DNA sequence: GCGACAG
DNA sequence: ATCTTGTCGC
């Protein structure tokens, strides 16, 4: 699938936040495709020692849940991890992986937030918008928002709200296991996102495509253990302790 | 100033 | 997320 690149990735933190504000109005809220045939899961692993990033996208076919395609991309990080600016760290590698797919998935699932973000523009929103595909975020922990108790039974959920507005839901995919934070990305809505996550996570905590992408990411990292340690990175806004 | 803070 | 060894519970 082809992505539309509208902005550079090596930008200041202030400009990154500005880009998120500028792109947010382009997001489309809509129910996800009824019975998607292809669902992609995406995840990224890192090596702190080498500053390498390992991105993976796994496409599964429904209703069989068979893996039909898998792509891995390894790069050097060009942006640091900053809460609220995760997409600037992960999207470049993920976009490259998605562009190598032989066929476009019907829905994309990202390991991170969608609308449940300080500026309502998390990783799933950013990636989904650039790829112009229905997308949702399925994060393992909270970034923003408040929610009531989530009954300890598979299928239970509670709205995730940010000052009066529902930005997603906290969903229990397995009894006795921490719930996941689901929120719409592009061309999605909370209700259909929650239903898709529950359909894809029948046996494990995370949706199957995302879970397999995570495994792929760990494998990529493991296969790259011999890389020499990298020198200090020069990320945007980076300021050395002892200026030269 | 203090606490929170996806991966 | 990564680094890193062992340990608790189904």
Coordinates of C-alpha atoms (C1' of nucleotides) in Angstrom, one line a residue:
Chain A
X1 CA 0.0 0.0 0.0
X2 CA 1.1 3.5 -0.8
X3 CA 1.5 6.2 1.9
X4 CA 1.1 9.9 1.6
X5 CA 4.0 11.7 3.2
X6 CA 3.1 15.3 4.1
X7 CA 5.8 16.2 6.5
X8 CA 9.5 15.5 7.4
X9 CA 10.2 13.4 10.5
X10 CA 13.2 15.1 11.9
X11 CA 11.4 18.1 13.4
X12 CA 11.5 19.9 16.7
X13 CA 9.2 18.8 19.5
X14 CA 7.1 21.9 19.1
X15 CA 6.7 21.5 15.4
X16 CA 5.8 17.8 15.8
X17 CA 3.0 18.8 18.1
X18 CA 2.0 21.4 15.6
X19 CA 1.9 18.8 12.8
X20 CA -0.4 16.7 14.9
X21 CA -2.7 19.7 15.5
X22 CA -2.7 20.4 11.7
X23 CA -3.5 16.8 10.7
X24 CA -6.1 16.1 13.3
X25 CA -9.0 17.8 11.4
X26 CA -8.5 15.4 8.5
X27 CA -9.4 12.4 10.7
X28 CA -12.7 10.7 9.7
X29 CA -14.9 9.0 12.2
X30 CA -16.8 6.1 10.8
X31 CA -17.7 2.4 11.6
X32 CA -14.9 0.0 10.6
X33 CA -15.6 -2.3 7.6
X34 CA -18.2 -4.9 8.6
X35 CA -16.4 -8.1 7.8
X36 CA -12.8 -7.2 7.0
X37 CA -11.0 -10.0 5.2
X38 CA -7.5 -8.7 5.9
X39 CA -6.4 -7.2 9.2
X40 CA -2.9 -6.0 9.8
X41 CA -1.2 -5.8 13.2
X42 CA 1.9 -3.5 13.6
X43 CA 4.5 -3.2 16.4
X44 CA 8.0 -1.8 16.9
X45 CA 10.8 -3.0 19.2
X46 CA 14.0 -1.1 20.0
X47 CA 17.6 -1.6 21.0
X48 CA 18.6 1.1 23.4
X49 CA 22.3 0.1 22.9
X50 CA 22.3 0.6 19.1
X51 CA 19.4 3.0 18.7
X52 CA 17.9 0.6 16.1
X53 CA 14.2 0.2 15.6
X54 CA 12.6 -3.1 14.5
X55 CA 9.2 -2.6 12.9
X56 CA 6.9 -5.5 11.9
X57 CA 3.5 -5.8 10.2
X58 CA 1.6 -9.0 10.1
X59 CA -1.5 -9.5 8.0
X60 CA -4.1 -12.1 9.0
X61 CA -7.0 -13.3 7.0
X62 CA -10.5 -13.6 8.5
X63 CA -12.3 -15.6 9.7
X64 CA -9.4 -18.2 9.6
X65 CA -6.9 -16.0 11.4
X66 CA -4.2 -17.4 9.2
X67 CA -1.2 -15.2 8.6
X68 CA -1.0 -14.3 4.9
X69 CA 1.9 -11.9 4.9
X70 CA 4.6 -10.5 7.2
X71 CA 7.0 -7.7 6.7
X72 CA 9.9 -6.5 8.8
X73 CA 11.9 -3.3 8.6
X74 CA 15.0 -2.3 10.6
X75 CA 16.3 1.2 10.8
X76 CA 18.1 3.7 13.1
X77 CA 15.9 5.8 15.3
X78 CA 15.6 9.5 14.1
X79 CA 13.3 10.7 16.9
X80 CA 13.4 10.0 20.7
X81 CA 10.5 8.6 22.7
X82 CA 8.5 11.4 24.1
X83 CA 5.0 10.7 25.6
X84 CA 2.5 12.2 23.1
X85 CA 5.0 12.2 20.2
X86 CA 5.4 8.4 19.7
X87 CA 4.3 8.5 16.1
X88 CA 7.3 10.5 15.1
X89 CA 9.5 7.7 16.4
X90 CA 7.6 4.8 15.0
X91 CA 5.6 5.9 11.9
X92 CA 8.6 6.2 9.5
X93 CA 9.5 2.5 9.9
X94 CA 5.9 1.3 10.0
X95 CA 5.1 3.2 6.8
X96 CA 8.0 1.5 5.0
X97 CA 6.7 -1.9 6.2
X98 CA 3.2 -1.2 5.0
X99 CA 4.4 0.0 1.6
X100 CA 6.1 -3.4 1.1
X101 CA 2.9 -5.3 1.5
X102 CA 1.6 -6.9 -1.6
X103 CA -2.0 -6.2 -0.8
X104 CA -3.7 -3.5 1.3
X105 CA -5.3 -4.7 4.5
X106 CA -8.9 -3.6 5.3
X107 CA -8.1 -2.5 8.9
X108 CA -4.8 -1.7 10.7
X109 CA -4.2 -2.3 14.4
X110 CA -1.4 -0.4 16.1
X111 CA 0.3 -1.0 19.4
X112 CA -0.5 2.4 20.9
X113 CA -3.2 5.0 21.2
X114 CA -5.5 6.5 18.6
X115 CA -7.7 9.3 19.8
X116 CA -6.9 8.6 23.4
X117 CA -4.1 11.1 23.1
X118 CA -3.3 14.6 24.6
X119 CA -4.0 16.2 21.2
X120 CA -6.4 13.5 19.9
X121 CA -3.8 12.3 17.4
X122 CA -2.0 9.2 18.6
X123 CA 0.0 6.7 16.6
X124 CA -3.0 5.0 15.1
X125 CA -4.4 8.3 13.9
X126 CA -1.2 9.4 12.3
X127 CA -0.3 6.2 10.6
X128 CA -3.9 5.5 9.5
X129 CA -4.2 9.0 8.0
X130 CA -1.0 8.7 6.0
X131 CA -1.9 5.3 4.7
X132 CA -5.5 6.4 4.2
X133 CA -6.8 3.2 5.8
X134 CA -9.2 2.3 8.6
X135 CA -7.1 2.1 11.8
X136 CA -7.4 1.6 15.5
X137 CA -5.0 1.8 18.5
X138 CA -4.8 -1.0 21.0
X139 CA -2.4 0.0 23.8
X140 CA -1.4 -2.0 26.8
X141 CA -1.4 0.9 29.2
X142 CA -3.0 4.4 29.6
X143 CA -1.7 7.6 28.2
X144 CA -4.6 9.9 29.0
X145 CA -8.2 9.6 30.1
X146 CA -10.3 8.4 33.0
X147 CA -12.5 5.4 33.3
X148 CA -14.6 3.4 35.7
X149 CA -14.0 -0.2 36.9
X150 CA -13.9 -2.9 34.2
X151 CA -15.5 -6.1 35.4
X152 CA -13.2 -9.0 35.4
X153 CA -14.9 -10.9 32.6
X154 CA -13.9 -11.3 29.0
X155 CA -15.8 -8.8 26.9
X156 CA -16.4 -6.3 29.7
X157 CA -15.4 -2.7 28.9
X158 CA -15.6 0.9 30.2
X159 CA -15.6 4.2 28.3
X160 CA -12.4 6.1 28.4
X161 CA -13.1 9.8 28.8
X162 CA -11.2 13.1 28.6
X163 CA -13.1 16.1 29.9
X164 CA -16.5 14.9 29.1
X165 CA -15.6 13.4 25.7
X166 CA -15.3 9.6 25.0
X167 CA -12.0 9.0 23.3
X168 CA -12.0 5.2 23.4
X169 CA -12.6 2.3 25.8
X170 CA -10.8 0.1 28.3
X171 CA -11.5 -3.5 27.2
X172 CA -11.1 -6.8 29.1
X173 CA -10.1 -9.4 26.4
X174 CA -9.2 -12.0 29.0
X175 CA -10.4 -12.7 32.6
X176 CA -7.8 -12.2 35.2
X177 CA -5.6 -10.1 32.9
X178 CA -5.1 -6.4 32.6
X179 CA -7.5 -4.7 30.1
X180 CA -6.3 -3.0 26.9
X181 CA -6.9 0.6 25.9
X182 CA -8.7 0.7 22.6
X183 CA -9.3 3.9 20.6
X184 CA -10.2 4.9 17.0
X185 CA -7.5 5.9 14.6
X186 CA -8.6 7.0 11.1
X187 CA -11.9 6.0 9.6
X188 CA -13.0 4.2 12.7
X189 CA -15.1 4.6 15.8
X190 CA -14.9 3.3 19.4
X191 CA -17.8 0.8 19.2
X192 CA -16.6 -1.0 16.1
X193 CA -13.0 -0.9 17.3
X194 CA -13.9 -2.6 20.5
X195 CA -15.9 -5.3 18.7
X196 CA -13.0 -5.9 16.3
X197 CA -10.5 -6.2 19.2
X198 CA -12.7 -8.7 21.0
X199 CA -13.0 -10.7 17.8
X200 CA -9.3 -10.8 17.3
X201 CA -8.3 -11.4 20.9
X202 CA -10.4 -14.5 21.7
X203 CA -7.5 -16.5 23.3
X204 CA -4.8 -14.0 24.2
X205 CA -4.8 -10.5 25.7
X206 CA -3.8 -8.8 22.5
X207 CA -5.5 -9.0 19.0
X208 CA -3.9 -11.8 17.1
X209 CA -2.3 -9.6 14.3
X210 CA -0.8 -7.3 16.9
X211 CA 0.5 -10.2 18.9
X212 CA 2.1 -11.8 15.9
X213 CA 3.6 -8.5 14.9
X214 CA 5.1 -8.2 18.3
X215 CA 6.7 -11.7 18.0
X216 CA 8.1 -10.8 14.6
X217 CA 9.6 -7.7 16.2
X218 CA 11.3 -9.7 18.9
X219 CA 12.7 -12.1 16.3
X220 CA 14.2 -9.2 14.3
X221 CA 15.8 -7.8 17.4
X222 CA 17.2 -11.2 18.4
X223 CA 18.7 -11.7 14.9
X224 CA 20.6 -8.5 15.2
X225 CA 22.4 -9.0 18.5
X226 CA 25.8 -8.6 17.1
X227 CA 25.5 -5.0 16.0
X228 CA 28.1 -2.7 17.5
X229 CA 26.9 -0.2 20.1
X230 CA 26.0 3.1 18.5
X231 CA 27.4 6.5 19.4
X232 CA 25.3 9.3 20.9
X233 CA 22.2 10.0 18.8
X234 CA 21.5 13.5 17.6
X235 CA 17.7 13.6 17.9
X236 CA 15.7 16.8 17.2
X237 CA 16.2 19.2 20.1
X238 CA 19.0 17.1 21.4
X239 CA 21.4 19.1 23.6
X240 CA 24.7 17.5 24.7
X241 CA 25.6 17.8 28.4
X242 CA 29.0 19.3 27.5
X243 CA 28.5 21.4 24.3
X244 CA 31.4 21.2 21.8
Chain B
dG1 C1' 7.3 23.5 41.4
dC2 C1' 5.1 18.6 41.3
dG3 C1' 3.2 14.6 39.2
dA4 C1' 1.9 12.0 34.9
dC5 C1' 3.7 10.1 31.0
dA6 C1' 1.6 5.0 24.6
dG7 C1' 6.5 2.6 23.4
Chain C
dA1 C1' 10.3 0.0 25.2
dT2 C1' 15.1 -2.0 27.1
dC3 C1' 18.3 -4.2 30.7
dT4 C1' 18.4 -8.5 33.4
dT5 C1' 17.7 -13.3 37.1
dG6 C1' 14.9 -15.4 39.4
dT7 C1' 10.4 -16.6 40.9
dC8 C1' 5.3 -17.3 41.5
dG9 C1' 1.0 -19.4 39.6
dC10 C1' -2.0 -21.9 36.3

